[in-house]
CSV table of C-alpha atoms in Angstrom, one decimal:
chain,number,residue,atom,x,y,z
A,15,MET,CA,-22.6,-100.8,-10.6
A,16,THR,CA,-19.2,-99.1,-11.1
A,17,LEU,CA,-19.4,-96.3,-13.7
A,18,PRO,CA,-16.6,-95.8,-16.2
A,19,LEU,CA,-14.1,-93.0,-15.4
A,20,PRO,CA,-11.5,-91.2,-17.5
A,21,SER,CA,-7.8,-91.8,-16.9
A,22,GLU,CA,-6.1,-89.8,-14.1
A,23,ALA,CA,-4.2,-87.8,-16.7
A,24,ILE,CA,-7.5,-86.7,-18.3
A,25,THR,CA,-9.1,-85.9,-15.0
A,26,SER,CA,-6.1,-83.9,-13.9
A,27,LEU,CA,-6.0,-81.9,-17.1
A,28,LEU,CA,-9.8,-81.2,-17.0
A,29,LYS,CA,-9.4,-79.9,-13.4
A,30,LYS,CA,-6.4,-77.8,-14.4
A,31,GLY,CA,-8.4,-76.1,-17.2
A,32,VAL,CA,-7.7,-76.1,-20.9
A,33,VAL,CA,-8.8,-74.6,-24.2
A,34,ILE,CA,-11.3,-77.0,-26.0
A,35,PRO,CA,-12.6,-75.7,-29.3
A,36,ALA,CA,-15.8,-77.1,-30.8
A,37,HIS,CA,-14.7,-78.7,-34.0
A,38,PRO,CA,-16.4,-77.5,-37.3
A,39,LEU,CA,-17.4,-79.7,-40.2
A,40,ALA,CA,-15.4,-79.2,-43.5
A,41,LEU,CA,-17.6,-79.8,-46.6
A,42,ASN,CA,-17.0,-79.5,-50.3
A,43,LYS,CA,-19.3,-77.8,-52.8
A,44,ASP,CA,-21.3,-81.0,-53.2
A,45,LEU,CA,-21.9,-81.0,-49.4
A,46,LYS,CA,-19.8,-84.1,-48.9
A,47,LEU,CA,-17.2,-84.4,-46.2
A,48,ASP,CA,-13.8,-82.9,-47.2
A,49,GLU,CA,-11.5,-85.3,-45.3
A,50,ARG,CA,-8.4,-83.3,-46.3
A,51,ARG,CA,-9.7,-80.1,-44.8
A,52,GLN,CA,-11.4,-81.8,-41.9
A,53,LYS,CA,-8.0,-83.3,-40.9
A,54,ALA,CA,-6.4,-79.9,-41.5
A,55,LEU,CA,-8.7,-78.3,-39.0
A,56,THR,CA,-7.8,-80.8,-36.4
A,57,ARG,CA,-4.1,-80.2,-37.0
A,58,TYR,CA,-4.6,-76.5,-36.8
A,59,TYR,CA,-6.2,-76.8,-33.3
A,60,LEU,CA,-3.6,-79.2,-32.0
A,61,ASP,CA,-0.7,-77.1,-33.3
A,62,SER,CA,-2.3,-74.0,-31.7
A,63,GLY,CA,-1.8,-75.6,-28.3
A,64,VAL,CA,-5.3,-76.6,-27.3
A,65,GLY,CA,-5.8,-79.0,-24.4
A,66,GLY,CA,-8.8,-80.8,-26.0
A,67,LEU,CA,-11.2,-81.0,-28.9
A,68,ALA,CA,-15.0,-81.4,-28.9
A,69,VAL,CA,-16.5,-83.2,-31.9
A,70,GLY,CA,-20.0,-84.0,-32.9
A,71,VAL,CA,-21.3,-80.9,-31.1
A,72,HIS,CA,-23.5,-78.0,-32.3
A,73,THR,CA,-20.5,-76.5,-34.2
A,74,THR,CA,-20.0,-79.8,-36.0
A,75,GLN,CA,-23.6,-79.6,-37.1
A,76,PHE,CA,-26.2,-82.0,-35.6
A,77,GLU,CA,-27.3,-83.1,-39.1
A,78,ILE,CA,-24.2,-85.4,-39.3
A,79,ARG,CA,-26.5,-87.8,-37.3
A,80,ASP,CA,-29.0,-88.1,-40.1
A,81,PRO,CA,-28.9,-91.7,-41.4
A,82,GLN,CA,-29.0,-90.4,-45.0
A,83,ILE,CA,-25.9,-88.2,-44.3
A,84,GLY,CA,-24.1,-90.8,-42.1
A,85,LEU,CA,-21.2,-88.6,-41.0
A,86,PHE,CA,-21.4,-89.0,-37.2
A,87,LYS,CA,-19.0,-91.9,-36.8
A,88,PRO,CA,-16.7,-91.0,-39.7
A,89,VAL,CA,-16.1,-87.4,-38.4
A,90,LEU,CA,-15.5,-88.6,-34.9
A,91,GLU,CA,-13.1,-91.3,-36.1
A,92,LEU,CA,-11.1,-88.8,-38.3
A,93,ALA,CA,-10.6,-86.5,-35.3
A,94,ALA,CA,-9.7,-89.3,-32.9
A,95,LEU,CA,-7.1,-90.7,-35.3
A,96,GLU,CA,-5.4,-87.2,-35.7
A,97,ILE,CA,-5.5,-86.6,-32.0
A,98,ASN,CA,-4.0,-90.0,-31.1
A,99,GLU,CA,-1.3,-89.5,-33.7
A,100,PHE,CA,-0.5,-86.1,-32.3
A,101,MET,CA,-0.4,-87.4,-28.7
A,102,SER,CA,1.9,-90.2,-29.6
A,103,ARG,CA,4.3,-87.9,-31.6
A,104,GLU,CA,4.3,-85.0,-29.0
A,105,ASN,CA,3.9,-87.1,-25.8
A,106,LYS,CA,1.1,-84.8,-24.8
A,107,THR,CA,-2.4,-85.5,-23.4
A,108,ILE,CA,-5.3,-84.1,-25.3
A,109,ILE,CA,-8.9,-84.4,-24.0
A,110,LYS,CA,-11.3,-86.0,-26.5
A,111,VAL,CA,-14.9,-84.9,-26.0
A,112,ALA,CA,-17.8,-85.9,-28.2
A,113,GLY,CA,-21.4,-84.7,-28.3
A,114,ILE,CA,-24.3,-86.9,-27.3
A,115,THR,CA,-27.9,-86.0,-28.2
A,116,GLY,CA,-31.3,-87.5,-28.5
A,117,ASN,CA,-33.7,-89.6,-26.4
A,118,THR,CA,-32.3,-92.2,-24.1
A,119,ALA,CA,-32.0,-95.0,-26.7
A,120,GLN,CA,-30.2,-92.7,-29.2
A,121,ALA,CA,-28.0,-91.1,-26.5
A,122,VAL,CA,-26.9,-94.5,-25.2
A,123,LYS,CA,-26.2,-95.7,-28.8
A,124,GLU,CA,-24.1,-92.6,-29.5
A,125,ALA,CA,-22.2,-93.0,-26.2
A,126,GLU,CA,-21.4,-96.6,-27.2
A,127,ILE,CA,-19.9,-95.4,-30.5
A,128,ILE,CA,-18.0,-92.6,-28.8
A,129,ALA,CA,-16.6,-94.9,-26.1
A,130,ASP,CA,-15.5,-97.4,-28.7
A,131,LEU,CA,-13.6,-94.7,-30.6
A,132,GLY,CA,-11.7,-93.9,-27.4
A,133,TYR,CA,-13.3,-90.5,-26.4
A,134,ASP,CA,-12.8,-89.4,-22.8
A,135,ALA,CA,-16.1,-87.8,-22.1
A,136,GLY,CA,-19.5,-87.3,-23.7
A,137,LEU,CA,-21.0,-83.8,-23.8
A,138,LEU,CA,-24.6,-84.6,-23.0
A,139,SER,CA,-27.3,-82.4,-24.5
A,140,LEU,CA,-30.8,-82.6,-23.1
A,141,ALA,CA,-32.4,-80.6,-25.9
A,142,ALA,CA,-34.4,-83.6,-27.1
A,143,LEU,CA,-36.2,-83.9,-23.8
A,144,PRO,CA,-37.9,-80.5,-23.5
A,145,GLY,CA,-40.8,-81.7,-21.4
A,146,ALA,CA,-39.0,-84.1,-19.1
A,147,SER,CA,-39.0,-83.5,-15.3
A,148,ASN,CA,-35.8,-83.3,-13.3
A,149,ASP,CA,-36.3,-86.9,-12.1
A,150,GLU,CA,-36.7,-88.1,-15.7
A,151,LEU,CA,-33.7,-86.1,-16.9
A,152,ILE,CA,-31.5,-87.5,-14.1
A,153,ALA,CA,-32.7,-91.1,-15.0
A,154,HIS,CA,-31.7,-90.4,-18.6
A,155,CYS,CA,-28.3,-89.1,-17.6
A,156,ARG,CA,-27.6,-92.1,-15.4
A,157,HIS,CA,-28.4,-94.5,-18.3
A,158,VAL,CA,-25.8,-92.7,-20.5
A,159,ALA,CA,-23.3,-92.5,-17.6
A,160,GLN,CA,-23.3,-96.3,-17.5
A,161,VAL,CA,-21.5,-96.2,-20.9
A,162,MET,CA,-19.0,-93.4,-20.4
A,163,PRO,CA,-18.0,-90.4,-18.3
A,164,LEU,CA,-20.2,-87.3,-18.8
A,165,MET,CA,-19.7,-83.6,-19.3
A,166,GLY,CA,-22.9,-81.8,-18.5
A,167,PHE,CA,-24.2,-79.2,-21.0
A,168,TYR,CA,-26.4,-76.2,-20.5
A,169,LEU,CA,-27.2,-75.2,-24.1
A,170,GLN,CA,-28.9,-71.8,-24.6
A,171,PRO,CA,-32.5,-72.0,-25.6
A,172,ALA,CA,-31.9,-69.8,-28.7
A,173,VAL,CA,-30.2,-72.7,-30.5
A,174,GLY,CA,-32.4,-75.5,-29.2
A,175,GLY,CA,-31.6,-75.9,-25.5
A,176,ARG,CA,-33.9,-76.0,-22.5
A,177,ILE,CA,-34.1,-74.5,-19.1
A,178,LEU,CA,-32.3,-76.5,-16.4
A,179,ASP,CA,-32.7,-75.3,-12.9
A,180,PHE,CA,-30.6,-75.3,-9.7
A,181,GLU,CA,-32.2,-78.5,-8.4
A,182,PHE,CA,-31.3,-80.4,-11.6
A,183,TRP,CA,-27.7,-79.3,-11.5
A,184,LYS,CA,-27.3,-80.3,-7.9
A,185,ALA,CA,-28.7,-83.8,-8.6
A,186,PHE,CA,-26.7,-84.1,-11.8
A,187,ALA,CA,-23.5,-83.3,-10.0
A,188,GLU,CA,-24.1,-86.4,-7.8
A,189,ILE,CA,-23.7,-88.8,-10.7
A,190,GLU,CA,-20.4,-90.5,-9.9
A,191,ASN,CA,-18.7,-90.1,-13.3
A,192,VAL,CA,-19.8,-86.5,-14.1
A,193,VAL,CA,-16.3,-85.0,-14.6
A,194,ALA,CA,-17.1,-81.6,-16.0
A,195,ILE,CA,-20.0,-79.2,-16.9
A,196,LYS,CA,-20.1,-76.8,-19.9
A,197,MET,CA,-22.2,-73.8,-19.1
A,198,ALA,CA,-23.6,-72.2,-22.2
A,199,PRO,CA,-27.0,-70.6,-21.4
A,200,PHE,CA,-25.7,-67.2,-22.4
A,201,ASN,CA,-27.5,-66.0,-19.2
A,202,ARG,CA,-25.8,-64.9,-15.9
A,203,TYR,CA,-28.7,-66.1,-13.8
A,204,GLN,CA,-28.7,-69.6,-15.3
A,205,THR,CA,-24.9,-69.8,-15.2
A,206,LEU,CA,-25.1,-69.1,-11.4
A,207,ASP,CA,-27.7,-71.9,-11.1
A,208,VAL,CA,-25.1,-74.4,-12.4
A,209,ILE,CA,-22.3,-73.1,-10.1
A,210,ARG,CA,-24.6,-73.1,-7.0
A,211,GLY,CA,-25.8,-76.6,-7.8
A,212,VAL,CA,-22.3,-78.0,-8.1
A,213,ALA,CA,-21.1,-76.0,-5.0
A,214,GLU,CA,-23.9,-77.6,-2.9
A,215,SER,CA,-23.2,-81.1,-4.1
A,216,ASP,CA,-20.9,-83.6,-2.3
A,217,ARG,CA,-18.8,-83.9,-5.5
A,218,ARG,CA,-17.9,-80.2,-6.1
A,219,ASP,CA,-14.2,-81.0,-5.9
A,220,ASP,CA,-14.5,-83.7,-8.6
A,221,ILE,CA,-16.2,-81.6,-11.3
A,222,ALA,CA,-14.5,-79.1,-13.5
A,223,LEU,CA,-16.5,-76.1,-14.6
A,224,TYR,CA,-16.1,-74.9,-18.2
A,225,THR,CA,-17.5,-71.8,-19.8
A,226,GLY,CA,-19.6,-72.2,-23.0
A,227,ASN,CA,-20.8,-68.7,-22.6
A,228,ASP,CA,-19.3,-67.3,-25.8
A,229,ASP,CA,-20.7,-63.9,-24.9
A,230,SER,CA,-18.8,-63.8,-21.6
A,231,ILE,CA,-15.6,-65.8,-22.1
A,232,VAL,CA,-13.0,-63.7,-20.4
A,233,THR,CA,-15.2,-62.6,-17.6
A,234,ASP,CA,-16.2,-66.1,-16.8
A,235,LEU,CA,-12.5,-67.2,-16.6
A,236,LEU,CA,-11.6,-64.2,-14.4
A,237,THR,CA,-14.3,-64.5,-11.8
A,238,GLU,CA,-14.1,-66.2,-8.4
A,239,PHE,CA,-17.5,-67.3,-7.4
A,240,ARG,CA,-18.1,-67.4,-3.6
A,241,ILE,CA,-21.1,-69.5,-2.6
A,242,ASN,CA,-22.5,-69.3,0.9
A,243,ILE,CA,-23.5,-72.7,2.0
A,244,GLY,CA,-24.7,-72.7,5.6
A,245,TYR,CA,-21.7,-71.3,7.6
A,246,GLU,CA,-19.2,-72.1,4.9
A,247,ILE,CA,-18.0,-70.0,2.0
A,248,VAL,CA,-17.2,-72.2,-1.0
A,249,SER,CA,-15.0,-70.8,-3.7
A,250,MET,CA,-15.7,-71.9,-7.3
A,251,ASN,CA,-13.8,-71.1,-10.5
A,252,ILE,CA,-14.5,-71.7,-14.1
A,253,VAL,CA,-11.2,-73.4,-15.1
A,254,GLY,CA,-11.5,-73.6,-18.9
A,255,GLY,CA,-13.7,-73.3,-21.9
A,256,LEU,CA,-15.4,-75.5,-24.5
A,257,LEU,CA,-16.5,-73.0,-27.1
A,258,GLY,CA,-17.6,-72.6,-30.7
A,259,HIS,CA,-16.0,-69.2,-30.6
A,260,TRP,CA,-12.6,-70.9,-30.0
A,261,ALA,CA,-12.9,-72.7,-33.3
A,262,VAL,CA,-11.4,-69.5,-34.9
A,263,TRP,CA,-8.3,-67.5,-34.1
A,264,THR,CA,-7.3,-70.4,-31.9
A,265,ARG,CA,-3.6,-69.8,-31.6
A,266,ASN,CA,-4.3,-66.4,-30.1
A,267,VAL,CA,-7.0,-67.8,-27.9
A,268,VAL,CA,-4.5,-70.2,-26.3
A,269,GLU,CA,-2.1,-67.3,-25.6
A,270,MET,CA,-5.0,-65.2,-24.2
A,271,PHE,CA,-6.2,-68.1,-22.0
A,272,ASN,CA,-2.7,-68.7,-20.6
A,273,SER,CA,-2.4,-65.0,-19.7
A,274,VAL,CA,-5.7,-65.1,-18.0
A,275,LYS,CA,-4.9,-68.3,-16.1
A,276,MET,CA,-1.6,-66.8,-15.0
A,277,GLU,CA,-3.3,-63.7,-13.6
A,278,VAL,CA,-6.0,-65.7,-11.8
A,279,ASN,CA,-3.3,-68.0,-10.3
A,280,ASN,CA,-1.4,-64.9,-9.0
A,281,LEU,CA,-4.5,-64.1,-6.8
A,282,GLY,CA,-4.0,-60.4,-7.3
A,283,ASN,CA,-6.3,-57.7,-8.5
A,284,ILE,CA,-7.3,-58.2,-12.1
A,285,PRO,CA,-5.8,-55.5,-14.4
A,286,ARG,CA,-8.4,-53.3,-16.2
A,287,ASP,CA,-6.9,-54.4,-19.5
A,288,PHE,CA,-8.4,-57.8,-19.1
A,289,MET,CA,-11.9,-56.3,-18.8
A,290,THR,CA,-11.2,-54.3,-22.0
A,291,LEU,CA,-10.1,-57.6,-23.6
A,292,ALA,CA,-13.3,-59.2,-22.4
A,293,ALA,CA,-15.4,-56.6,-24.2
A,294,GLN,CA,-13.4,-56.9,-27.4
A,295,VAL,CA,-13.8,-60.7,-27.4
A,296,THR,CA,-17.6,-60.4,-26.9
A,297,ASP,CA,-17.8,-57.9,-29.7
A,298,CYS,CA,-16.0,-60.3,-32.0
A,299,ASN,CA,-18.4,-63.0,-30.9
A,300,ALA,CA,-21.4,-60.9,-31.8
A,301,ALA,CA,-20.2,-60.8,-35.3
A,302,PHE,CA,-19.1,-64.4,-35.6
A,303,PHE,CA,-22.2,-65.8,-33.9
A,304,ASP,CA,-24.7,-63.4,-35.4
A,305,ALA,CA,-26.2,-62.1,-32.2
A,306,LYS,CA,-28.2,-59.5,-34.1
A,307,TYR,CA,-30.3,-62.2,-35.7
A,308,ASN,CA,-30.5,-64.4,-32.6
A,309,PHE,CA,-27.6,-66.6,-33.6
A,310,ARG,CA,-29.1,-67.7,-36.9
A,311,GLY,CA,-25.8,-67.5,-38.7
A,312,VAL,CA,-23.6,-68.9,-35.9
A,313,ILE,CA,-22.1,-71.8,-37.8
A,314,ALA,CA,-21.8,-69.9,-41.1
A,315,GLY,CA,-20.0,-67.1,-39.2
A,316,ILE,CA,-17.4,-69.5,-37.9
A,317,HIS,CA,-17.0,-71.0,-41.4
A,318,GLU,CA,-16.6,-67.5,-42.9
A,319,VAL,CA,-13.5,-66.8,-40.7
A,320,LEU,CA,-12.0,-70.3,-41.5
A,321,TYR,CA,-12.7,-69.7,-45.2
A,322,ARG,CA,-10.9,-66.4,-45.2
A,323,GLN,CA,-7.9,-68.1,-43.7
A,324,GLY,CA,-7.9,-70.9,-46.3
A,325,LEU,CA,-8.8,-73.7,-43.9
A,326,LEU,CA,-12.2,-74.2,-45.5
A,327,GLU,CA,-13.0,-74.2,-49.2
A,328,GLY,CA,-16.4,-72.5,-48.6
A,329,ILE,CA,-18.9,-71.8,-45.9
A,330,TRP,CA,-21.3,-74.6,-46.9
A,331,THR,CA,-23.5,-76.3,-44.3
A,332,LEU,CA,-25.6,-79.4,-44.3
A,333,ASN,CA,-28.7,-77.3,-43.6
A,334,PRO,CA,-29.1,-74.8,-46.5
A,335,ALA,CA,-31.0,-72.5,-44.2
A,336,GLU,CA,-27.8,-72.0,-42.1
A,337,THR,CA,-26.0,-69.3,-43.9
A,338,LEU,CA,-24.7,-65.8,-43.2
A,339,SER,CA,-27.4,-63.2,-42.1
A,340,PRO,CA,-27.8,-59.8,-43.8
A,341,GLY,CA,-24.8,-57.7,-42.9
A,342,GLN,CA,-23.0,-60.5,-41.0
A,343,ARG,CA,-20.0,-60.6,-43.4
A,344,GLU,CA,-19.6,-56.8,-43.0
A,345,GLU,CA,-19.7,-57.2,-39.2
A,346,ILE,CA,-16.9,-59.8,-39.5
A,347,ASP,CA,-15.0,-57.3,-41.6
A,348,ARG,CA,-15.5,-54.7,-38.9
A,349,VAL,CA,-14.1,-56.8,-36.0
A,350,TYR,CA,-11.2,-58.0,-38.1
A,351,ALA,CA,-10.3,-54.3,-38.6
A,352,ALA,CA,-11.0,-53.3,-35.0
A,353,TYR,CA,-9.1,-56.0,-33.2
A,354,PRO,CA,-6.1,-57.2,-35.4
A,355,HIS,CA,-4.3,-58.4,-32.2
A,356,LEU,CA,-6.9,-61.1,-31.7
A,357,ASN,CA,-6.6,-62.9,-35.1
A,358,ASP,CA,-4.0,-65.6,-35.9
A,359,ASP,CA,-3.9,-65.2,-39.7
A,360,ASP,CA,-0.1,-65.1,-39.8
A,361,PHE,CA,0.1,-68.4,-37.9
A,362,VAL,CA,-2.4,-70.0,-40.2
A,363,LYS,CA,-0.7,-68.7,-43.3
A,364,THR,CA,2.7,-70.1,-42.2
A,365,ASN,CA,1.4,-73.6,-41.4
A,366,LEU,CA,-1.6,-74.1,-43.9
A,367,ASP,CA,0.3,-76.1,-46.5
A,368,LYS,CA,1.6,-78.4,-43.8
A,369,TRP,CA,-1.9,-79.0,-42.4
A,370,LEU,CA,-3.4,-79.6,-45.8
A,371,ALA,CA,-0.6,-82.0,-46.9
């Protein structure tokens, strides 16, 4: 059976490497979808210069899949319409990624919805299969791959993910329409498992590696990984990022990303300033993602920044337990004051009325 593949334009852009923010969910005080602000968020990311958007992922809140809430398809559809309109108007390719979760039946159903909406790849979470063997996981992935191209996803256990070893990633990379992998275990050893697994597969040149390690963003993008395979040294690079952290201060993220890519492409020694930047970005992430309390306030932290900028009306979430942790708002105050060069408040202020129109 021939598996579905993305267009050459999408494949080329994925391999080149782009900024892909994880799209938040805009709610009103009644915890209903605020379509006006949801569209404004999408417009913000597109005007910031991103190369893709990921919708229906952890940052969008997994609760949108609850039948009583019923927001999975409407939220994905809103984003797809805005992206398609932008692409037509600007003659620019944008990668549309959507999250896929659940057991095999649910994952296939979600993939069918996503494919019908014109998304380019499904970010496949395996968190719903905590006890499955590698063979069972690969069989699950192959079922979903029959519906649409896949982006692998290593989600950190602290927010519901599971351990996925080197052998899994090597086998996963052999699926013919795996086009990319997002690595987000927040763990250097486990990140290396993914990179080694892809490096040792026959499809290593077909798969784009993306960082999801919000605690190590700049370092991941700067590093050349040299994997010894027999008598051959294979060079691997993380070419882009799909990150919840990139849902805020996105205009400056794009500028930073372009600077990092330029430096990597120059093949010279990395200036020490980039390592300083790496530490600053990680410090911001500790505040936004609530590292102190094991990421309990991660979604609320992202919402807090977007609320301060006027993009969201409040920091409400579908799960009342997901709110700011003690002291998290003060930590966000601290990083705002410490790293003013990293925020894009002026850009948002200038364009907010246009996006909300």
